[in-house]
Structures are given as structure tokens and as C-alpha cells.
Coordinates of C-alpha atoms in Angstrom, one line a residue:
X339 CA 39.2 -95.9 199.7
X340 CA 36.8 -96.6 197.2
X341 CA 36.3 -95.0 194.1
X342 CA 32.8 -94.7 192.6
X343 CA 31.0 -93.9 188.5
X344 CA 27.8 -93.3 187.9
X345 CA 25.6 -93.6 184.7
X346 CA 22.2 -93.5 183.8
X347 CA 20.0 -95.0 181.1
X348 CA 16.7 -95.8 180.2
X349 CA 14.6 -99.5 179.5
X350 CA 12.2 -98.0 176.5
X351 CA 9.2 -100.4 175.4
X352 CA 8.7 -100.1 171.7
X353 CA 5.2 -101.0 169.9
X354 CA 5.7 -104.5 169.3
X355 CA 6.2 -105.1 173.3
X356 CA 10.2 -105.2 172.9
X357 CA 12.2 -103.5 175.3
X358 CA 15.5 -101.9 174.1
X359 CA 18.0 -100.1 176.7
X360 CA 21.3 -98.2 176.6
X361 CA 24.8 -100.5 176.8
X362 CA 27.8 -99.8 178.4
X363 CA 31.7 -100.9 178.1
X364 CA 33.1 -100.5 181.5
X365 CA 37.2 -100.4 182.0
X366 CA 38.5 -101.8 185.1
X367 CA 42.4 -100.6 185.3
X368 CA 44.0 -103.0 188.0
X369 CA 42.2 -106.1 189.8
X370 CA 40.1 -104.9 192.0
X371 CA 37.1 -105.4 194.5
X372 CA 33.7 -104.2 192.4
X373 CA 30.7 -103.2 193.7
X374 CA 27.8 -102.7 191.0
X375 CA 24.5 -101.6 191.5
X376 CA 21.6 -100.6 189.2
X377 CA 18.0 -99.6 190.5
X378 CA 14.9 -97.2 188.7
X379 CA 15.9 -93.8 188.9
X380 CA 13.1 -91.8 190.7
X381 CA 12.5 -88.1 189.5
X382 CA 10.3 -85.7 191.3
X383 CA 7.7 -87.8 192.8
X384 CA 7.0 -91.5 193.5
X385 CA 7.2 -93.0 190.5
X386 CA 5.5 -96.0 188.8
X387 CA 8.2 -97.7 187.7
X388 CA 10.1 -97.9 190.7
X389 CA 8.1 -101.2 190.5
X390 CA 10.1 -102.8 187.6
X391 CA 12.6 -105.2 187.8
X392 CA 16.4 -104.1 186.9
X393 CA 19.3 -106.2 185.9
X394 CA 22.8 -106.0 185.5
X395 CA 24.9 -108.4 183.8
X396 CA 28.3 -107.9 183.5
X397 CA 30.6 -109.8 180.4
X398 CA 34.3 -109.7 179.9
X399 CA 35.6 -108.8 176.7
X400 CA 38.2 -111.0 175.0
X401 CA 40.1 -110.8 171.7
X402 CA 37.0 -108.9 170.3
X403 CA 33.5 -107.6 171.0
X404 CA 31.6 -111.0 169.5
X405 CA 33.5 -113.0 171.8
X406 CA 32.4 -112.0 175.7
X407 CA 32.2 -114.1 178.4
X408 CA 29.7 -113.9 181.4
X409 CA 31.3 -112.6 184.9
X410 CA 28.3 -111.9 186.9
X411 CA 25.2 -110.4 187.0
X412 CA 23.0 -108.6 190.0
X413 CA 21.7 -111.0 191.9
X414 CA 21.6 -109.7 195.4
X415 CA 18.7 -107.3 196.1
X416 CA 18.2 -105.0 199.0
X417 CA 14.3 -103.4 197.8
X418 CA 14.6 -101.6 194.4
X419 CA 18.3 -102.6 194.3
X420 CA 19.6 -104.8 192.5
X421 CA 24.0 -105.4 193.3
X422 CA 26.5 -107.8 193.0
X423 CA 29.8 -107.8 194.5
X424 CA 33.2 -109.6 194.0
X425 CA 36.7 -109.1 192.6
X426 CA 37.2 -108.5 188.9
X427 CA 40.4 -108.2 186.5
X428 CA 42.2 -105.4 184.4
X429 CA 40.6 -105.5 181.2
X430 CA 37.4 -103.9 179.2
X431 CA 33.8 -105.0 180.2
X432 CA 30.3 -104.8 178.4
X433 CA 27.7 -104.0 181.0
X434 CA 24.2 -105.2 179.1
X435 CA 21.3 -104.1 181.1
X436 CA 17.9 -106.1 181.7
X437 CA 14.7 -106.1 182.8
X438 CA 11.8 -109.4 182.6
X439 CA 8.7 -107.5 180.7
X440 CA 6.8 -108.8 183.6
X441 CA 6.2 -105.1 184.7
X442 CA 7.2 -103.4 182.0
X443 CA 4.6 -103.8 179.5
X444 CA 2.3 -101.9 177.7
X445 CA -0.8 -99.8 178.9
X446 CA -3.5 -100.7 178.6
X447 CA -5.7 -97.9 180.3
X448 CA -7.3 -95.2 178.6
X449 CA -6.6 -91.8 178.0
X450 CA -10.1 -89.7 178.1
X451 CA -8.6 -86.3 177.7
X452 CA -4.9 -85.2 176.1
X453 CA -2.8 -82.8 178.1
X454 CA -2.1 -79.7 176.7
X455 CA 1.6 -78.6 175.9
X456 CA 1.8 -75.5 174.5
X457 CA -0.3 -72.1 175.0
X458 CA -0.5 -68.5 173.5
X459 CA -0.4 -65.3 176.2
X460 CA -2.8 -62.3 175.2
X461 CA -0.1 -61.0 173.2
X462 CA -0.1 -63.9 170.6
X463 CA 3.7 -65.2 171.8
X464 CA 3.8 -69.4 172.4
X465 CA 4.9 -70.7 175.6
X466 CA 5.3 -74.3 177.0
X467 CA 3.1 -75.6 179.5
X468 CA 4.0 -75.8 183.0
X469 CA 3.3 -79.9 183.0
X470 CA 5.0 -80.5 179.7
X471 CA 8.2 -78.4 181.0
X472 CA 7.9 -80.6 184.3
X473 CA 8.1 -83.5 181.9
X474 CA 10.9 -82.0 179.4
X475 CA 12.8 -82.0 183.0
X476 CA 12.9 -85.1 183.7
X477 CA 13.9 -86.2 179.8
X478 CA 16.5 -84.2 180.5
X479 CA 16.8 -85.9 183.9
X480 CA 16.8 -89.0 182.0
X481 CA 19.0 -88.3 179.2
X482 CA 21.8 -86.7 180.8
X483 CA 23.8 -90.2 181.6
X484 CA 26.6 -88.5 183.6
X485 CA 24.3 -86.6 186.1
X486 CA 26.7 -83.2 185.3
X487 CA 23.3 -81.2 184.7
X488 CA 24.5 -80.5 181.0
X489 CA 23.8 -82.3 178.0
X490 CA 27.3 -83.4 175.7
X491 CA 26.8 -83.8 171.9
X492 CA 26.9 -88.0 172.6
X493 CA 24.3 -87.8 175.3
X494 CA 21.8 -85.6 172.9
X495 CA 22.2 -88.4 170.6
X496 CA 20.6 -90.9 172.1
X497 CA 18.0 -88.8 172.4
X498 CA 17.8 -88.0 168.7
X499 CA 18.2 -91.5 167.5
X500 CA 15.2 -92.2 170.1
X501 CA 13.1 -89.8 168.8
X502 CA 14.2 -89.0 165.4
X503 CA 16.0 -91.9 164.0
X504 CA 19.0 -89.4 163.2
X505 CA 22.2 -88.1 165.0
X506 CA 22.9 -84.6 165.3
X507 CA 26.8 -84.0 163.5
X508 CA 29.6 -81.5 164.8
X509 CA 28.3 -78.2 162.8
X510 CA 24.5 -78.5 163.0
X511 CA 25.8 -79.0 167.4
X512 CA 27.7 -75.1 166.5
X513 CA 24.9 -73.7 165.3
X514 CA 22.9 -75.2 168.6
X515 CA 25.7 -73.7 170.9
X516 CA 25.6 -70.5 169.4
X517 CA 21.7 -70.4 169.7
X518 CA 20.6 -72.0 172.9
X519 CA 22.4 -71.8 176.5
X520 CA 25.2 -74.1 176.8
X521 CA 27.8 -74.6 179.5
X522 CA 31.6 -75.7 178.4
X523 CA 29.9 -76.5 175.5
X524 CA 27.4 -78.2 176.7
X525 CA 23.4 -77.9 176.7
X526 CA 21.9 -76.7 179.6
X527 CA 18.7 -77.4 180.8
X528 CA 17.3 -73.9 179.9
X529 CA 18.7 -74.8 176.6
X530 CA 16.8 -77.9 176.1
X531 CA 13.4 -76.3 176.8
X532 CA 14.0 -73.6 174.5
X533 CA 15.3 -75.6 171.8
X534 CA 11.8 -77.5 172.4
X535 CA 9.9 -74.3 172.1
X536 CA 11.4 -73.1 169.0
X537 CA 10.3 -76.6 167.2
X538 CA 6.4 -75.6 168.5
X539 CA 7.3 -72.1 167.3
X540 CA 8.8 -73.3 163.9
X541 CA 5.5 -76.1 163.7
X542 CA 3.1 -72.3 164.6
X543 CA 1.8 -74.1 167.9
X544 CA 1.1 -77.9 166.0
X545 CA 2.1 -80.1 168.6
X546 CA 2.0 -83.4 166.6
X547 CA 5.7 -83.5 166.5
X548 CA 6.1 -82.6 170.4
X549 CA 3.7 -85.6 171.0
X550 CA 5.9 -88.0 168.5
X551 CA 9.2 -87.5 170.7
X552 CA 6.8 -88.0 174.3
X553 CA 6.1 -91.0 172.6
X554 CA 9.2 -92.2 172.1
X555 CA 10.3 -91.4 175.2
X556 CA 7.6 -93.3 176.8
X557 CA 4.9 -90.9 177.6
X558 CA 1.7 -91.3 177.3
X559 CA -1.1 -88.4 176.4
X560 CA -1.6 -87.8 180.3
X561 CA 2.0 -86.9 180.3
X562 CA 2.8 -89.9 182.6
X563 CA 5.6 -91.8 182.0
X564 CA 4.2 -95.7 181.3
X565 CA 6.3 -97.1 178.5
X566 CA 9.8 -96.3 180.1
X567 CA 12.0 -97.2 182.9
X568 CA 14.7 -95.0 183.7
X569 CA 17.4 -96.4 185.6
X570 CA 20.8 -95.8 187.6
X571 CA 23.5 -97.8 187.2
X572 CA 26.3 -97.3 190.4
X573 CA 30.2 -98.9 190.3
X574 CA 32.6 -98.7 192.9
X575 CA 36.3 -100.1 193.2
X576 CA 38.6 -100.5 195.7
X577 CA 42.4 -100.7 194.1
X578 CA 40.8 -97.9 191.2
X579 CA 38.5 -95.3 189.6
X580 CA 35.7 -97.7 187.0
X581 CA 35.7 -96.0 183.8
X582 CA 31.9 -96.4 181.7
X583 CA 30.5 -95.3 178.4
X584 CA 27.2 -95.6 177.3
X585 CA 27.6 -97.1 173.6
X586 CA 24.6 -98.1 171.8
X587 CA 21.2 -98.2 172.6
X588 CA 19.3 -100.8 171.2
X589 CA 17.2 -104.2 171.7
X590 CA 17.8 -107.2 174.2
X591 CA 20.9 -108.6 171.6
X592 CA 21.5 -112.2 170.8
X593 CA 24.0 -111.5 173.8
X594 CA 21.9 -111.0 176.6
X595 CA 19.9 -114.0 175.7
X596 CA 22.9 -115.8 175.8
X597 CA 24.2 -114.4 179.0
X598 CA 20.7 -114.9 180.9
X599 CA 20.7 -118.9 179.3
X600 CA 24.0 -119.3 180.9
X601 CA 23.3 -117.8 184.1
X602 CA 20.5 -119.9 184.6
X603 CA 22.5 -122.9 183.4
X604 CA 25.2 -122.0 185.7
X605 CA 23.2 -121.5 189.2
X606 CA 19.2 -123.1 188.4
X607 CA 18.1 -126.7 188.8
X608 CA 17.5 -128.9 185.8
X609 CA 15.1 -131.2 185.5
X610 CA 14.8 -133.7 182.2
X611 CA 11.6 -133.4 180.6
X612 CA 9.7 -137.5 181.7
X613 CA 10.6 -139.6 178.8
X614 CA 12.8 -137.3 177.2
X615 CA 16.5 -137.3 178.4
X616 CA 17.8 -134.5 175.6
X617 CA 15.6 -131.7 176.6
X618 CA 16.0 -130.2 180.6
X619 CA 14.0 -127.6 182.4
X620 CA 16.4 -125.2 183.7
X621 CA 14.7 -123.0 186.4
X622 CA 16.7 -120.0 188.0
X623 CA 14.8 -119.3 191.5
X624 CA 15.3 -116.1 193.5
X625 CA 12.7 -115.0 196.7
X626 CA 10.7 -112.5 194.0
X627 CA 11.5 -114.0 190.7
X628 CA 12.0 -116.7 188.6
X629 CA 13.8 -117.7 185.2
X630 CA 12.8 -120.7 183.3
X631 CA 15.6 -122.1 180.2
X632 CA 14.4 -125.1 178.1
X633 CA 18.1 -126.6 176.4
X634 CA 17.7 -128.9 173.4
X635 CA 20.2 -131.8 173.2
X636 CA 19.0 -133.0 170.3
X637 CA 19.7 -133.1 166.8
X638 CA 15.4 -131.5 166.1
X639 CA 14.0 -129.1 167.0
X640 CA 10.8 -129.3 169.3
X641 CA 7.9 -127.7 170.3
X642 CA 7.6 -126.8 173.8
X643 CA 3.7 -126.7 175.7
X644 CA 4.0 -124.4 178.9
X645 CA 0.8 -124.2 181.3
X646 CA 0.8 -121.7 184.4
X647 CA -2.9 -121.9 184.5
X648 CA -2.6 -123.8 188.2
X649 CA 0.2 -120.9 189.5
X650 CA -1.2 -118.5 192.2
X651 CA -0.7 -114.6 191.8
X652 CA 1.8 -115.0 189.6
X653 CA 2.8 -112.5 185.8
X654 CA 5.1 -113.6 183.4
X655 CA 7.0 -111.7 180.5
X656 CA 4.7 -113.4 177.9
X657 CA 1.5 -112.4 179.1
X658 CA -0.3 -115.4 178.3
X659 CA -0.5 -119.1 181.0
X660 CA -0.8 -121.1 178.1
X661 CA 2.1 -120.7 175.0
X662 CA 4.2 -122.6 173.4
X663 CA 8.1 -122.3 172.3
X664 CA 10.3 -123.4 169.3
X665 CA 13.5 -124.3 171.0
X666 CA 16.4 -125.0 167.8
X667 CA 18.4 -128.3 168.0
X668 CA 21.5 -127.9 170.1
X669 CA 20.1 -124.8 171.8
X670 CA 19.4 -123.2 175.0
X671 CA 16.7 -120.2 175.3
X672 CA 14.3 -118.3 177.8
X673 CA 11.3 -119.5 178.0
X674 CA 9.4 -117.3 180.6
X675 CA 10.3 -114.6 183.4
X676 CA 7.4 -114.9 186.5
X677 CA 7.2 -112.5 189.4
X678 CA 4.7 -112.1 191.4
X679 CA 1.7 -110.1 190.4
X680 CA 1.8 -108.5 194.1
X681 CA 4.9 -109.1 196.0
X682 CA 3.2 -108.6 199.6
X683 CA 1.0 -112.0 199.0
X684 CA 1.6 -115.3 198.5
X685 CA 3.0 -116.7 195.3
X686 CA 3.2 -120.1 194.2
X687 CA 4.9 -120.8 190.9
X688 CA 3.5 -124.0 189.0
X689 CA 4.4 -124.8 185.5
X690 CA 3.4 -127.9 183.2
X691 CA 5.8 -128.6 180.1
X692 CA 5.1 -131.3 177.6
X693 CA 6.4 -131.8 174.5
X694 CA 4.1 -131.0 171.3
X695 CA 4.0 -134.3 169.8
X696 CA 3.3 -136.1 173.3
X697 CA -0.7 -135.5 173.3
X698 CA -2.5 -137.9 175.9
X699 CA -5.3 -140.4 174.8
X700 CA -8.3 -139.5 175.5
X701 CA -9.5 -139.1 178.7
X702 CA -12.3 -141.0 180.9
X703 CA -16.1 -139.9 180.7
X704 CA -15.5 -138.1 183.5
X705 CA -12.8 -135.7 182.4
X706 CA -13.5 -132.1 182.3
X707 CA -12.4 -128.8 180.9
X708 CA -10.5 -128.4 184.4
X709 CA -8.7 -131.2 184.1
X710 CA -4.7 -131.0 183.8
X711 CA -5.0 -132.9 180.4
X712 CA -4.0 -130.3 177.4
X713 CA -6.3 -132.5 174.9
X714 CA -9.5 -134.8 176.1
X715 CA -12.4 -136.1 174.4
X716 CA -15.0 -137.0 176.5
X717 CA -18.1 -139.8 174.6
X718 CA -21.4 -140.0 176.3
X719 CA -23.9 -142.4 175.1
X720 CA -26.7 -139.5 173.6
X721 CA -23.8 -137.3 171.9
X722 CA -20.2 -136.7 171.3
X723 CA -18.4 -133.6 172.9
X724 CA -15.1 -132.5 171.3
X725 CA -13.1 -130.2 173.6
X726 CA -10.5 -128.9 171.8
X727 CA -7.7 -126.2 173.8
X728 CA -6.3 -123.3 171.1
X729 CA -2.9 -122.5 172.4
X730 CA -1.0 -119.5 170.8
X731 CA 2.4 -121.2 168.9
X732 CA 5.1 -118.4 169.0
X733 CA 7.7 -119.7 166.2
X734 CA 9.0 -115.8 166.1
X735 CA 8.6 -113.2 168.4
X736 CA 6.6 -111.5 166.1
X737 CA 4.7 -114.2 165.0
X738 CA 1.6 -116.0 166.6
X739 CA 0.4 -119.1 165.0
X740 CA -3.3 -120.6 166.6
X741 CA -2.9 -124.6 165.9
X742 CA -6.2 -126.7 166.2
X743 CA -6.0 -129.8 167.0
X744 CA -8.6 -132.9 167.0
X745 CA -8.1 -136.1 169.6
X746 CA -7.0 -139.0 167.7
X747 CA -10.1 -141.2 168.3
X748 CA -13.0 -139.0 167.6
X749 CA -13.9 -137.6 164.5
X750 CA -16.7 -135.7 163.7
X751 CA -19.3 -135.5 160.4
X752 CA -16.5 -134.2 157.5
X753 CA -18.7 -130.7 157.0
X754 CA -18.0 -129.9 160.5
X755 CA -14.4 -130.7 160.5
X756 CA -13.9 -128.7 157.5
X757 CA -15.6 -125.8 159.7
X758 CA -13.3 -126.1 162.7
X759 CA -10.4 -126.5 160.3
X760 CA -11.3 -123.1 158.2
X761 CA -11.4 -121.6 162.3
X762 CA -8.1 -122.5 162.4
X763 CA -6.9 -121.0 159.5
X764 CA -8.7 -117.8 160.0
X765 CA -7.6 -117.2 163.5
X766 CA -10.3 -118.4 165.9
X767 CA -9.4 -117.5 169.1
X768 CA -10.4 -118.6 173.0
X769 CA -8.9 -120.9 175.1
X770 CA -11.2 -123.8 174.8
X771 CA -14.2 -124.9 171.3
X772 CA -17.0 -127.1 172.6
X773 CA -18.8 -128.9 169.8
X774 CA -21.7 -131.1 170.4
X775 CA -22.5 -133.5 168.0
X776 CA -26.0 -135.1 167.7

């Protein structure tokens, strides 16, 4: 008979487009046949994010925390589903969560009117909103990881760190027991909205600070839920009953970047890069997405071109078709997630890499902006064309560099070069400069 444990947690998309999610530690008691599962949790009614891509992977903890090794991750799908199934040992697990960014990104719709949250009956008394209680309900949904309908002093927590930055201690969680409805020490739902309503009552109706934890939660001013992805994860086990604990919440770690790297290592096909036998293309394939790992052999680091431009209906986690990647000497990372922009047409995944100090000569007179070359000069006999590509350089994730560059051959009048050169220092943005020199 198999035994089954459930927890919940949320994906949560921060300014800066980086997505940071609760973790687990999972104990398995006796070998055993595992089933995992983790899918978008849906709350009242369809929900957007039902859309976005879940993850699962699972790593086995050894002498100590720094040192886990990958097991598995959830590869099998059945629609939102993501599973994976096999037989695992006694011991503790780390269950690290995951999800591309090719769906979950930020919004980029506008808001033309901001919903209203709280209200004042003829008699002066404040009340909550019927749509922002709706969407206190599903926080609450959200944030109570064990599904018991009660809220323990860990699981309000992570809400508080979310949306506060603090953790609540032991006595001020007394004096919220003995002033809101709680159950075996618990909060109850009931409990949750009114503790909401006295922070409106205690702010006299300003709902700034209602609006700061919607936003940190992932809402938006409509009161939809854009910037979040609430999830499910599902374990079952044959020879014993799972045991899991959420235990921090926080961004994709240094271990999930090594655990997708080695996955893709482990079941992708490598290519070498033409003409350079220390740097391989690792590409992880599955029916509705694909993982791409660039590994560095060498003793340098390089600079990595990447051009989706000739893909069809494909998104990627970087949002851009042309970038460009630092990989470190003696290094493996990600260098895109693509899924398919709409999943019931065709998609065709085409990707160029080249190396940053392998530019092409220039091209024939005929060559065009279309054409596959990254850098061309074309020379015609009445004047001298200079087409020159701008591609975004991301050394750090929070770092964008634009690099001009000018074809080897063709060099235009010095006050002119100075100009394109003070573009490049300033910024200058779009995706291809056409000068015309006479």
C-alpha cells in the first residue's frame, strides 16, 4: 500500500526577473519505490499559471548539506504534471524546485484602474472588500504548505519574510493566538483576514501597506495573480510514509544550477563547438522543452554568441534571440531554456553559437542584413555601408554590456568612428547601425 505527503509552495518572480521558490528536505526511512510529482496548484478558477513549467529535482544528501548529489529530477509529463518514478534509498533528501522563466516572467500589460480593497459602511466601521478577501483566500491557500486549513507559526513565516523581510518570534505568535481565531494553535483562515483588517484599521483605511504584501505575493493592482506560480508538490512510497519540510525559501542557488548542468550532461547530446574541441553544446531535448549547457574545457574563459533569430514559435528564459554568455574556465552552465511560445503549433528550435573572437571576414557584395553572418561589411563602388549587429553581452545576471564592433577591413572617416564609439559607450541600442559613408 502506498503511502502518500503532500506540500505546497510557491515560484515568486522578484523585480529584477529572478525567480526564487520554497525548498524542501525530504526523509525516505527504508528503500523504497518513489513516486514524485509536482504541478501548478489551481485555486478557484482557471488559472493563468497553470501554463508554467514545474520541476522537481531531487538530490541526496551526504556527509553534509554542501555536498548533494543529483538522483533525479521530473521528467515524465502527463499535461500540467510533471513525475518521476524509481526506487530510492534510506537517507535525507533536498528537493529544489524549478521552473524555466520562459512563462514566468514579468507583465507587461497595463493596469488602467486599481482595485479597491478596503471600504467604510454608513456607520464609519472598515471592512475588506469582497475581491481582496477572495484573494487573501487564496494566499492563505497558497501559504498553508501542509493543506490542514490552519496556518502553524513556520508556515506564517514564509509569509512574513515574503512580505516583510522579518519572522514573527514565539511571544509576538501568543499575543496573535490570543487575538485572532486559531485552531490547536494554529491560525485559521478567519484569523488571517482579520489580522489583515486590523493592519487597514491600524493604517485608518491607507492601503499602501496591503498593496506592498499583494505585491510580494505576486499580485498585481487588478488583483490577479501574474508574478507567482503556486505549486503542489505530491510523494508517495511503497515500503514507507515520505517525510517533507519546507526549509528556506529563496533564489535558484548555485545548487540548482549545478543539478540542471548535470542533468543535461547526463541525458542531452553534445556537440563540440567547429574548430574548438574544449567547448561542447550540451542540449537536453524533451517533446515541449528544451535545455541548452555550454561546458568550458579550457583553461580561459570565453564568450559565447547565441542566435535564435531562424527558430519558429519558439520563447526562451532570456527573452532576447540574440545574447551572449561568459562561461568561466573549467565550467559548465545554462545557457537558455526554449519552449514553445504556443504548444498546439509547430515549433522548430534553431540555434547558432560561435565563439566571440571567431568574427567572419567580410562578406560578398551581395550579403545582406538577413544573412546568417553576425558581422558583414558590404563595399559598393559609389559608397561604403557599415552594418554593424549590437548584441547584449550578459557578464552578470544583472549586468548588460552593448559591445560595438567594426569589420576588420573597413574603416570609416576618424570623426565618425569616434561617434559610433561614444554610441557604444552610452548605450545605443537596436539590433542592427547602418552608416553610409559618401
Amino acid at each position: 500500500e502506498w503511502q502518500c505527503v503532500q506540500s505546497k509552495g510557491c515560484f515568486f518572480l522578484e523585480e529584477d526577473g529572478e525567480i526564487i521558490s520554497h525548498q524542501y528536505r525530504m526523509q525516505i526511512a527504508q528503500r523504497s519505490m518513489v513516486y514524485l510529482t509536482i504541478k501548478p496548484l489551481n485555486l478557484r478558477k482557471p488559472s493563468p499559471w497553470l501554463s508554467v513549467d514545474t520541476t522537481l529535482y531531487i538530490l541526496k544528501e551526504n556527509e553534509s548539506q554542501a555536498n548533494l548529489q543529483l538522483m533525479c529530477f521530473t521528467e515524465l509529463r502527463n499535461g500540467e504534471v510533471f513525475g518521476w518514478t524509481g526506487e530510492l534509498g534510506p537517507g535525507m533528501y533536498w528537493l529544489i524546485p524549478s521552473t524555466t522563466g520562459c512563462r514566468l516572467r514579468k507583465e507587461v500589460k497595463p493596469i488602467t484602474e486599481e482595485a479597491q480593497l478596503v471600504y467604510r459602511d454608513e456607520t464609519g466601521e472598515l471592512f475588506l472588500t469582497q475581491e481582496f478577501r477572495s484573494a487573501l483566500s487564496d494566499i492563505f491557500e497558497v501559504i498553508d504548505l501542509d493543506g490542514n486549513g490552519l496556518l502553524s507559526l513556520e508556515e506564517y513565516n514564509f509569509f512574513e519574510l515574503r512580505t516583510s523581510g522579518e519572522k514573527c518570534d514565539e511571544d509576538a505568535w501568543a499575543v496573535c493566538r490570543e487575538n485572532f481565531d486559531t485552531k490547536k494553535n494554529e491560525l485559521t483562515r478567519q484569523g488571517f483576514m482579520d489580522l489583515n483588517l486590523m493592519e487597514a484599521n491600524d493604517r485608518e483605511g491607507d492601503p499602501r501597506d496591503l498593496w506592498v504584501t499583494l505585491h510580494s505575493m505576486g499580485y498585481n493592482k487588478a488583483l490577479e495573480l501574474t508574478e507567482a506560480c503556486p505549486f503542489v508538490i505530491d510523494i508517495y512510497a511503497d515500503k514507507c510514509k515520505p517525510r517533507i519540510k519546507a526549509v528556506h525559501m529563496e533564489a535558484c542557488s548555485g545548487q540548482l544550477e549545478k543539478a540542471i548542468c548535470k542533468s543535461v550532461l547526463n541525458k542531452g547530446d553534445a556537440k563540440v563547438m567547429d574548430g574548438y574541441e574544449n567547448i561542447i553544446v550540451h542540449t537536453y531535448k524533451r517533446d515541449t522543452w528544451i535545455t541548452s549547457v555550454i561546458e568550458n574545457k579550457s583553461d580561459n574563459k570565453v564568450i559565447i554568441h547565441i542566435n535564435n533569430e531562424l527558430s519558429k514559435n519558439c520563447v526562451n528564459n532570456r527573452g532576447l534571440n540574440i545574447f551572449a554568455v561568459e562561461v568561466a574556465p573549467k565550467s559548465t552552465m545554462v545557457c537558455q531554456h526554449v519552449m514553445p511560445l504556443n504548444e498546439r503549433q509547430e515549433w522548430i528550435y534553431y540555434c547558432v553559437q560561435w565563439l566571440w573572437e571567431d568574427l567572419p571576414g567580410p562578406a560578398p557584395s551581395c550579403c545582406s542584413a538577413g544573412d546568417m553572418q553576425p558581422f558583414s561589411a558590404c563595399l559598393c563602388t559609389s559608397s561604403l555601408h557599415l552594418l554593424l549587429c549590437l548584441f547584449s553581452l550578459e557578464l552578470l545576471p544583472s549586468c548588460r554590456v552593448l559591445q560595438l564592433l567594426k569589420p576588420r577591413d573597413a574603416v570609416p572617416p576618424s570623426p565618425t568612428l569616434a561617434a559610433i564609439q561614444q554610441a557604444a559607450k552610452i548605450g545605443a541600442t537596436g539590433m542592427l547601425l547602418d552608416v553610409e559613408f559618401t
